[in-house]
Amino acid sequence: MKALRRFTVRAHLPQRLSALAALSTNLRWSWHGPTQDLFAELDPELWREVGQDPVRMLGEVPAARLDELAADDDYVARVEAADAGLRDYLTRPRWFQEQSGTDVAGIAYFSMEFGVTEVLPNYSGGLGILAGDHLKAASDLGLPLIGVGLLYRSGYFRQSLSADGWQLEHYPALDPQGLPLKLLTSEDGSPVLIHVGMPEGRVLRARVWIAQVGRIPLLLLDSDIAENDPELRAVTDRLYGGDQDHRIKQEILAGIGGVRAVRAYTHANGLPDPDVFHMNEGHAGFLGVERIREFVAAGLDFDTALAAVRAGTVFTTHTPVPAGIDRFPMSLVRRYFGGSEAESTLLPGLALDQILAFGREADPGVFNMANMGLRLAQRANGVSKLHGEVSRDMFASLWPGFDASEVPIGSVTNGVHAPTWAAREWLDKARELVGPELVEEARGWENLSDVDLGELWSTRQELRGVLIDEVRRRVRASWRQRGAAEAELGWVDSVFDPNVLTIGFARRVPTYKRLTLMLRDPDRLRALLLDPERPVQLVVAGKSHPADDGGKALIQQVVRFADDPAVRHRIVFLPDYDMSMARYLYWGCDVWLNNPLRPLEACGTSGMKSALNGGLNLSIRDGWWDEMFDGENGWSIPSADGVTDEVRRDDLEAAALYELVERTVAPRFYDRDERDVPVRWTEMVRHTLQTTSPQVLASRMVADYAQQYYGPAAAAFAKVSTDDFAGARALAEYRTRVDQAWPSVRVLQVDSSGLDIPVIGADLSLRARIDLAGLSPDDVTVEAVIGRVSPTDELTETTAFAMSLEGVTDGVHDFAITAPVPLSGAVGYTVRVLPRNALLASPAELGLVAVATG
Ligand SMILES: *Cc1c(COP(=O)(O)O)cnc(C)c1O
């Protein structure tokens, strides 16, 4: 008989072990080895069976075993020490508390997915894991941050393979009661319900689960409750499942419901209202509209509310791939936000057209969530230096008249949470050979120079061994699942060789990541795998979006190749890539391969996790690798950037990849000294650990956000909100005035002198006559822009000089400057007028500029 429904009953803990409850529900255990050990010790076998999940462990361990350990003074003492350690971690002032000048009351961080631990499978890939790492590092650094997202009944999906290698999807349902979550309740103990309006007068309700991630609460909205009708119950069923209609409901719940959940949470806990709201990708963009509604309800006019919201909002864009950006039909947004020019039904007080305008793009029928993010946030960034550049280009049309380099989108390069992703073996070795400060405080990397190469190599060998055991276990399970009998699987024991160069490739399977580039020339790949002297072995993993048959076909190609008895001991495809598998790959692979179509990989973080474990990256110079490859921490696969024929480009880049592996990577790995240590290789490992690791840390990333984005956003919000939003009113009034005047602002005439004998450094004098169309000279900056000029008169390498006001004649303002010519060669100049206001974050912010025309 099958159960209709399942639920989880938590065990009653002996009093002496009662601290295990708190240790199991604060997810800090997921990056704290000693706490994991305590749960493992309850029953090592069971610990593996329950997927290393402390809450399940406590539910399933026999009471007799708990009683036995309650009588074990040593175990009890360690539980108490871990409990005291956790309390200390949660209360002691940390990095953020020691910063001066970063006065931030609170940050609400919104993301559609969070990958904190495999126990809470609320993520699909890089974006979610990054969000999880962001919370963990924010906890370590002591930021006053609250995470906000949705709790999906079935997470993303579990992947397995059919006999012929086709991806199969499963959606096991999670029981929130069995997860490390607690409900947000009101004073009387009843669950808080968030309400969000839906078309036809319906109401979507959601309860709010709290996952405690160290010091950081993560609020997860859940619509699967009896108060909703079946259709609305299903809103939080799956991550990235369903159609556009389903998706917009999820995003409305995450954005609008998310803000309401934050209010309920801070209110219940006596916390200050967050002053900074961070949209991790455009999906949660509706949060900005809800905040405008709040301000309007409190009496501000729309423009003032918008100015206030923008000041405190940060938007991070995560992909240059158009398919990765949410674009809804305008008609759909219209339907959900409803109403008229006077009032939206979903957000009363706002006009529908005002909301629709936030998502406008070139195609009038489309509502673009990234554009909304950019319009609602005064500060925005990409996730690596190169991606910042690509994003400035990509979104340049929102700032017409500005060069792409002036588009106000910066960058913070992603990072990874070292305590989560570095192997215990490395942490132990670092403590022993360098000192605890390296592990506890990420200090003292330079001392790695003194560590013996043999020591480093032995850890690399050990971790490759751990990976190989895991590979064999998973290959066996996969074949069993594909229908093979145990008796046919003897060969699995010789899958992979502990002494062979091991290359990993694991990621989601969108086209631009090119899962099958390695298969471009199958014979050449076979030759690499089977090389008698210097073989390589390859572990591949990745999920394709369930609706993407193209991606599934790529997976099938790899599986079919790897099924061949001639190579199956050297190449494996492991189904169900997730955090629990990924960590073995990062620990054990010697080389981490990444071959995206440049520049479509915004950052990429898997290679960072590999580097943290001494893995050497072999990658196209895209994302993070473009800025962190230094010639000694791995290899760059030459990319054929200019080649527009994609087939030819793949051919060229695949050939370059084979060549590198054959001529450079493998020979170095197999070049051994008398102790059988590959000296040059291990020097690269040491160099990577020493110089790349400290750059890829999530703590570096979150500190960058705190200093470059959260601090300035909180300061900007304070400026516009004091004195009952006097600043926001002034800024809104300024914006309206400038918007109205701008079409008539003109550079009427420009005269120069001093160019008779042009030499570099000589003074150039410019005078410009400007029609300010009624604006005051204080409202603008008039700039002379001097730079290199192309045959088509494009200016590059520009330097801008502010011109000073000389006088007014007949309502026309005269500005002048004398400046040294900064360049030699073909030089040009122009004059432009920009808005100027102390409350603007950048002169390009309003997208207004008047440039002299010839
Ligand atoms: C790190 C990680 C990713 C993201 O890797 P990319 O290099 O950004 O593709 C995806 N899934 C899992 C399980 C990860 O750990």
Coordinates of C-alpha atoms in Angstrom, one line a residue, residues 170-567:
H170 CA 11.9 13.2 -11.3
Y171 CA 10.3 15.6 -8.9
P172 CA 10.3 14.1 -5.4
A173 CA 8.1 16.2 -3.1
L174 CA 9.8 17.7 -0.1
D175 CA 8.1 17.9 3.3
P176 CA 9.0 21.2 4.8
Q177 CA 8.4 19.8 8.3
G178 CA 11.3 17.4 7.6
L179 CA 13.6 20.3 6.5
P180 CA 15.7 22.6 8.7
L181 CA 13.0 25.2 8.5
K182 CA 10.6 26.9 10.9
L183 CA 7.5 28.9 10.3
L184 CA 7.3 32.7 10.7
T185 CA 4.5 33.1 13.2
S186 CA 2.6 36.0 14.7
E187 CA 2.4 36.7 18.4
D188 CA -0.4 34.2 19.0
G189 CA 1.7 31.5 17.4
S190 CA -0.3 31.2 14.2
P191 CA 1.6 31.2 10.9
V192 CA 1.9 34.6 9.3
L193 CA 0.2 34.5 5.9
I194 CA 1.4 36.9 3.1
H195 CA -1.4 38.0 0.7
V196 CA -0.8 39.1 -2.9
G197 CA -3.6 40.1 -5.2
M198 CA -4.3 38.1 -8.4
P199 CA -6.6 38.8 -11.3
E200 CA -10.4 38.5 -10.9
G201 CA -10.2 39.4 -7.3
R202 CA -8.4 36.2 -6.2
V203 CA -5.8 36.3 -3.5
L204 CA -2.6 34.3 -3.5
R205 CA -1.5 33.4 0.1
A206 CA 1.8 32.1 1.3
R207 CA 3.3 31.1 4.5
V208 CA 6.9 32.0 5.2
W209 CA 9.5 29.5 6.2
I210 CA 12.8 30.6 7.8
A211 CA 16.0 28.8 7.2
Q212 CA 18.7 30.0 9.5
V213 CA 22.0 30.2 7.6
G214 CA 24.4 31.0 10.4
R215 CA 23.5 34.6 11.4
I216 CA 21.4 35.1 8.3
P217 CA 17.7 34.4 8.1
L218 CA 16.5 33.1 4.7
L219 CA 12.8 33.7 4.2
L220 CA 11.1 31.3 1.8
L221 CA 7.5 31.8 0.7
D222 CA 5.4 28.8 0.2
S223 CA 2.0 28.8 -1.5
D224 CA 1.2 25.1 -1.0
I225 CA -1.4 25.7 1.8
A226 CA -5.1 24.8 2.2
E227 CA -6.1 28.5 2.1
N228 CA -5.2 28.6 -1.7
D229 CA -7.2 27.0 -4.5
P230 CA -5.3 24.2 -6.3
E231 CA -4.0 26.4 -9.0
L232 CA -2.6 28.9 -6.6
R233 CA -1.2 26.2 -4.3
A234 CA 0.9 25.1 -7.2
V235 CA 2.6 28.5 -7.7
T236 CA 5.7 27.3 -5.7
D237 CA 5.7 23.8 -7.0
R238 CA 8.9 23.8 -9.1
L239 CA 11.8 26.0 -9.8
Y240 CA 11.9 27.1 -13.5
G241 CA 9.0 24.8 -14.4
G242 CA 5.8 25.8 -16.2
D243 CA 4.9 28.5 -18.6
Q244 CA 5.2 32.2 -18.6
D245 CA 2.0 32.6 -16.7
H246 CA 3.3 30.3 -14.0
R247 CA 6.5 32.1 -13.9
I248 CA 5.1 35.6 -13.6
K249 CA 3.0 34.4 -10.6
Q250 CA 6.2 33.1 -9.0
E251 CA 8.0 36.4 -9.6
I252 CA 5.1 38.4 -8.3
L253 CA 5.1 36.3 -5.2
A254 CA 8.9 36.5 -4.8
G255 CA 9.1 40.3 -5.4
I256 CA 5.9 41.7 -3.9
G257 CA 5.2 38.9 -1.4
G258 CA 8.9 38.9 -0.6
V259 CA 8.8 42.6 0.6
R260 CA 5.7 41.8 2.7
A261 CA 7.5 38.8 4.2
V262 CA 10.5 41.0 5.1
R263 CA 8.1 43.5 6.8
A264 CA 6.5 40.7 8.8
Y265 CA 9.8 39.3 9.8
T266 CA 11.5 42.5 10.9
H267 CA 8.3 43.6 12.7
A268 CA 8.1 40.2 14.6
N269 CA 11.8 40.4 15.5
G270 CA 12.0 44.1 16.4
L271 CA 14.6 44.7 13.6
P272 CA 15.0 47.9 11.7
D273 CA 13.6 48.1 8.2
P274 CA 16.3 47.3 5.6
D275 CA 17.6 50.4 3.8
V276 CA 19.2 48.3 1.0
F277 CA 17.3 46.0 -1.3
H278 CA 19.5 43.8 -3.6
M279 CA 17.9 42.1 -6.6
N280 CA 20.0 39.1 -7.5
E281 CA 19.0 39.0 -11.2
G282 CA 15.9 40.5 -12.6
H283 CA 13.4 37.8 -11.4
A284 CA 12.7 39.6 -8.2
G285 CA 12.3 43.0 -9.8
F286 CA 8.7 43.5 -8.7
L287 CA 10.1 44.2 -5.2
G288 CA 10.9 47.7 -6.4
V289 CA 7.3 48.3 -7.5
E290 CA 5.9 47.1 -4.2
R291 CA 8.2 49.4 -2.4
I292 CA 7.0 52.3 -4.5
R293 CA 3.5 51.3 -3.6
E294 CA 4.4 51.4 0.1
F295 CA 5.8 54.9 -0.1
V296 CA 2.8 56.1 -2.1
A297 CA 0.5 54.6 0.5
A298 CA 2.4 56.5 3.1
G299 CA 1.7 59.8 1.3
L300 CA 4.6 60.3 -1.1
D301 CA 3.9 61.1 -4.8
F302 CA 5.1 58.5 -7.4
D303 CA 8.2 60.4 -8.5
T304 CA 9.4 60.9 -5.0
A305 CA 8.7 57.3 -4.1
L306 CA 10.7 56.2 -7.2
A307 CA 13.6 58.4 -6.2
A308 CA 13.6 56.9 -2.7
V309 CA 13.4 53.3 -3.9
R310 CA 16.1 53.8 -6.5
A311 CA 18.5 55.2 -3.9
G312 CA 18.5 52.0 -1.8
T313 CA 18.2 49.4 -4.6
V314 CA 21.1 47.4 -6.1
F315 CA 20.6 45.3 -9.2
T316 CA 22.9 42.5 -10.2
T317 CA 22.7 41.2 -13.8
H318 CA 23.9 37.6 -14.2
T319 CA 23.9 36.7 -17.9
P320 CA 24.6 38.2 -21.3
V321 CA 22.6 35.3 -22.9
P322 CA 19.3 36.8 -24.1
A323 CA 17.4 33.6 -23.3
G324 CA 18.5 34.0 -19.7
I325 CA 16.7 37.2 -19.3
D326 CA 13.0 37.1 -18.4
R327 CA 10.8 38.8 -20.9
F328 CA 7.0 38.7 -20.5
P329 CA 4.4 39.6 -23.0
M330 CA 3.1 43.1 -22.0
S331 CA -0.4 41.7 -22.1
L332 CA 0.5 39.3 -19.4
V333 CA 1.9 41.9 -17.1
R334 CA -1.2 44.1 -17.9
R335 CA -3.4 41.2 -16.8
Y336 CA -1.7 40.6 -13.5
F337 CA -1.2 44.2 -12.5
G338 CA -4.6 45.1 -13.9
G339 CA -6.5 48.4 -13.7
S340 CA -6.1 51.6 -15.6
E341 CA -4.2 54.7 -16.0
A342 CA -5.5 55.8 -12.6
E343 CA -4.9 52.7 -10.6
S344 CA -3.4 49.2 -10.8
T345 CA -5.6 46.6 -9.1
L346 CA -2.6 44.7 -7.8
L347 CA -0.7 47.7 -6.5
P348 CA -3.4 50.4 -5.7
G349 CA -2.0 53.9 -5.8
L350 CA 0.1 53.2 -8.8
A351 CA -1.1 53.6 -12.4
L352 CA -0.7 50.5 -14.6
D353 CA 1.2 52.5 -17.2
Q354 CA 3.7 53.6 -14.7
I355 CA 4.4 49.9 -13.8
L356 CA 4.5 48.8 -17.5
A357 CA 7.0 51.6 -18.3
F358 CA 9.7 50.0 -16.0
G359 CA 10.0 46.9 -18.2
R360 CA 9.9 48.7 -21.6
E361 CA 12.3 47.6 -24.3
A362 CA 12.7 48.1 -28.0
D363 CA 9.9 45.7 -28.7
P364 CA 6.7 47.4 -27.4
G365 CA 5.0 44.1 -26.8
V366 CA 7.6 42.9 -24.3
F367 CA 8.2 43.6 -20.6
N368 CA 11.8 43.0 -19.8
M369 CA 12.7 42.2 -16.2
A370 CA 16.4 43.2 -16.5
N371 CA 15.4 46.6 -17.8
M372 CA 13.0 46.9 -14.9
G373 CA 15.9 46.0 -12.5
L374 CA 18.1 48.7 -14.1
R375 CA 15.3 51.4 -13.9
L376 CA 14.5 50.6 -10.3
A377 CA 18.1 50.5 -9.0
Q378 CA 20.5 53.4 -8.7
R379 CA 23.4 51.0 -8.6
A380 CA 23.9 48.0 -10.9
N381 CA 26.6 45.5 -11.6
G382 CA 27.8 42.5 -13.6
V383 CA 29.6 39.6 -12.0
S384 CA 33.1 39.8 -13.5
K385 CA 35.1 42.5 -15.0
L386 CA 34.5 41.2 -18.5
H387 CA 30.8 40.7 -17.8
G388 CA 30.6 44.3 -16.5
E389 CA 32.0 45.4 -19.9
V390 CA 29.7 43.1 -21.8
S391 CA 26.7 44.3 -19.8
R392 CA 27.5 48.0 -20.4
D393 CA 27.4 47.2 -24.1
M394 CA 24.3 45.1 -23.9
F395 CA 22.3 47.6 -22.0
A396 CA 23.7 50.7 -23.6
S397 CA 20.4 51.6 -25.3
L398 CA 19.0 52.5 -21.9
W399 CA 21.5 55.4 -21.7
P400 CA 21.3 56.8 -25.2
G401 CA 24.0 59.3 -26.2
F402 CA 26.6 57.8 -23.8
D403 CA 29.5 55.6 -24.8
A404 CA 29.2 52.0 -23.6
S405 CA 32.1 52.7 -21.2
E406 CA 30.1 55.3 -19.4
V407 CA 27.0 53.1 -18.8
P408 CA 26.6 53.0 -15.1
I409 CA 26.9 49.3 -14.6
G410 CA 30.0 48.2 -12.6
S411 CA 31.2 44.8 -11.6
V412 CA 31.8 42.7 -8.6
T413 CA 33.4 39.4 -9.5
N414 CA 31.6 36.4 -7.9
G415 CA 33.3 34.3 -5.3
V416 CA 32.8 31.0 -3.6
H417 CA 32.5 30.1 0.1
A418 CA 35.7 28.4 1.1
P419 CA 34.5 26.6 4.2
T420 CA 31.8 25.0 2.1
W421 CA 33.9 24.1 -0.9
A422 CA 37.4 23.4 0.3
A423 CA 38.0 19.7 1.2
R424 CA 38.4 18.9 4.9
E425 CA 41.8 17.4 3.9
W426 CA 43.0 20.8 2.8
L427 CA 41.7 22.6 5.8
D428 CA 43.4 20.1 8.1
K429 CA 46.6 20.3 6.1
A430 CA 46.5 24.1 6.1
R431 CA 46.0 24.2 9.9
E432 CA 48.9 21.8 10.4
L433 CA 51.4 23.2 7.9
V434 CA 50.6 26.9 7.8
G435 CA 48.5 27.7 10.9
P436 CA 44.9 28.1 12.0
E437 CA 44.7 31.7 10.8
L438 CA 44.7 30.5 7.2
V439 CA 41.5 28.5 7.8
E440 CA 39.8 30.7 10.3
E441 CA 40.6 34.1 8.9
A442 CA 41.9 33.5 5.4
R443 CA 45.3 35.1 6.4
G444 CA 48.8 33.9 5.7
W445 CA 48.5 32.6 2.1
E446 CA 52.1 33.7 1.5
N447 CA 53.3 31.0 3.9
L448 CA 52.2 28.4 1.5
S449 CA 55.5 29.0 -0.3
D450 CA 57.3 27.1 2.5
V451 CA 55.1 24.0 2.3
D452 CA 56.8 21.0 0.8
L453 CA 55.5 20.0 -2.7
G454 CA 55.4 16.4 -1.6
E455 CA 52.8 17.3 1.1
L456 CA 50.7 19.1 -1.4
W457 CA 50.9 16.3 -3.9
S458 CA 49.9 13.7 -1.4
T459 CA 46.7 15.6 -0.7
R460 CA 46.0 15.9 -4.4
Q461 CA 46.5 12.1 -4.7
E462 CA 44.3 11.4 -1.7
L463 CA 41.5 13.6 -3.0
R464 CA 41.6 12.0 -6.5
G465 CA 41.2 8.7 -4.7
V466 CA 38.2 9.9 -2.8
L467 CA 36.7 11.1 -6.1
I468 CA 37.3 7.8 -7.8
D469 CA 35.4 5.8 -5.1
E470 CA 32.5 8.2 -5.6
V471 CA 32.7 7.9 -9.4
R472 CA 32.5 4.1 -9.2
R473 CA 29.6 4.3 -6.7
R474 CA 27.6 6.6 -8.9
V475 CA 28.4 4.7 -12.1
R476 CA 27.2 1.5 -10.6
A477 CA 24.0 3.1 -9.3
S478 CA 23.4 4.7 -12.6
W479 CA 23.8 1.5 -14.5
R480 CA 21.6 -0.4 -12.1
Q481 CA 19.0 2.3 -12.6
R482 CA 19.3 2.0 -16.4
G483 CA 18.5 -1.6 -16.0
A484 CA 21.8 -3.4 -15.8
A485 CA 22.1 -6.4 -13.5
E486 CA 24.8 -6.4 -10.7
A487 CA 26.4 -9.4 -12.4
E488 CA 27.1 -7.4 -15.5
L489 CA 28.9 -4.6 -13.6
G490 CA 32.2 -6.1 -12.6
W491 CA 34.0 -3.7 -14.9
V492 CA 32.8 -0.8 -12.8
D493 CA 35.5 -1.6 -10.2
S494 CA 38.1 -0.6 -12.7
V495 CA 36.5 2.6 -13.9
F496 CA 39.1 5.3 -13.5
D497 CA 42.6 4.8 -12.4
P498 CA 44.0 6.6 -9.3
N499 CA 47.2 7.5 -11.1
V500 CA 45.7 9.0 -14.2
L501 CA 45.3 12.7 -15.0
T502 CA 41.6 13.5 -14.1
I503 CA 39.7 16.2 -15.9
G504 CA 36.3 17.4 -14.8
F505 CA 33.5 19.1 -16.7
A506 CA 30.3 19.7 -14.9
R507 CA 27.7 22.4 -15.4
R508 CA 24.2 23.1 -16.6
V509 CA 23.8 22.3 -20.3
P510 CA 22.7 25.5 -22.1
T511 CA 24.2 25.7 -25.6
Y512 CA 26.8 28.3 -24.9
K513 CA 28.5 26.1 -22.4
R514 CA 29.3 23.6 -25.2
L515 CA 29.1 20.3 -23.3
T516 CA 30.1 18.4 -26.4
L517 CA 33.0 20.5 -27.6
M518 CA 35.3 17.7 -26.4
L519 CA 33.5 15.3 -28.7
R520 CA 34.1 17.4 -31.8
D521 CA 36.7 14.9 -33.0
P522 CA 35.8 11.6 -31.3
D523 CA 38.9 9.8 -32.5
R524 CA 41.1 12.5 -31.1
L525 CA 39.4 12.3 -27.8
R526 CA 39.6 8.5 -27.7
A527 CA 43.3 8.8 -28.4
L528 CA 43.8 11.1 -25.5
L529 CA 41.8 8.9 -23.1
L530 CA 43.7 5.8 -24.2
D531 CA 47.2 7.2 -24.7
P532 CA 49.5 4.4 -23.5
E533 CA 52.0 6.7 -21.8
R534 CA 50.0 9.7 -20.8
P535 CA 46.3 8.9 -20.6
V536 CA 43.6 11.2 -19.3
Q537 CA 40.2 10.4 -17.7
L538 CA 37.2 12.6 -17.9
V539 CA 34.3 13.0 -15.6
V540 CA 31.3 14.8 -17.0
A541 CA 28.0 15.8 -15.4
G542 CA 25.2 18.3 -15.9
K543 CA 21.4 18.8 -16.1
S544 CA 19.5 20.1 -19.1
H545 CA 16.5 22.2 -18.5
P546 CA 13.5 19.8 -18.8
A547 CA 12.0 21.8 -21.8
D548 CA 15.3 21.8 -23.7
D549 CA 15.5 18.7 -25.9
G550 CA 18.6 20.1 -27.6
G551 CA 20.4 20.0 -24.3
K552 CA 19.2 16.5 -23.6
A553 CA 20.5 15.4 -27.0
L554 CA 23.9 16.8 -26.1
I555 CA 23.9 14.8 -22.9
Q556 CA 22.9 11.7 -24.8
Q557 CA 25.8 12.2 -27.1
V558 CA 28.2 12.2 -24.2
V559 CA 26.5 9.2 -22.6
R560 CA 26.6 7.2 -25.8
F561 CA 30.3 7.9 -26.2
A562 CA 31.0 7.0 -22.6
D563 CA 29.0 3.8 -22.9
D564 CA 31.5 2.3 -25.3
P565 CA 33.3 -0.6 -23.6
A566 CA 36.6 0.6 -25.2
V567 CA 36.6 3.9 -23.3

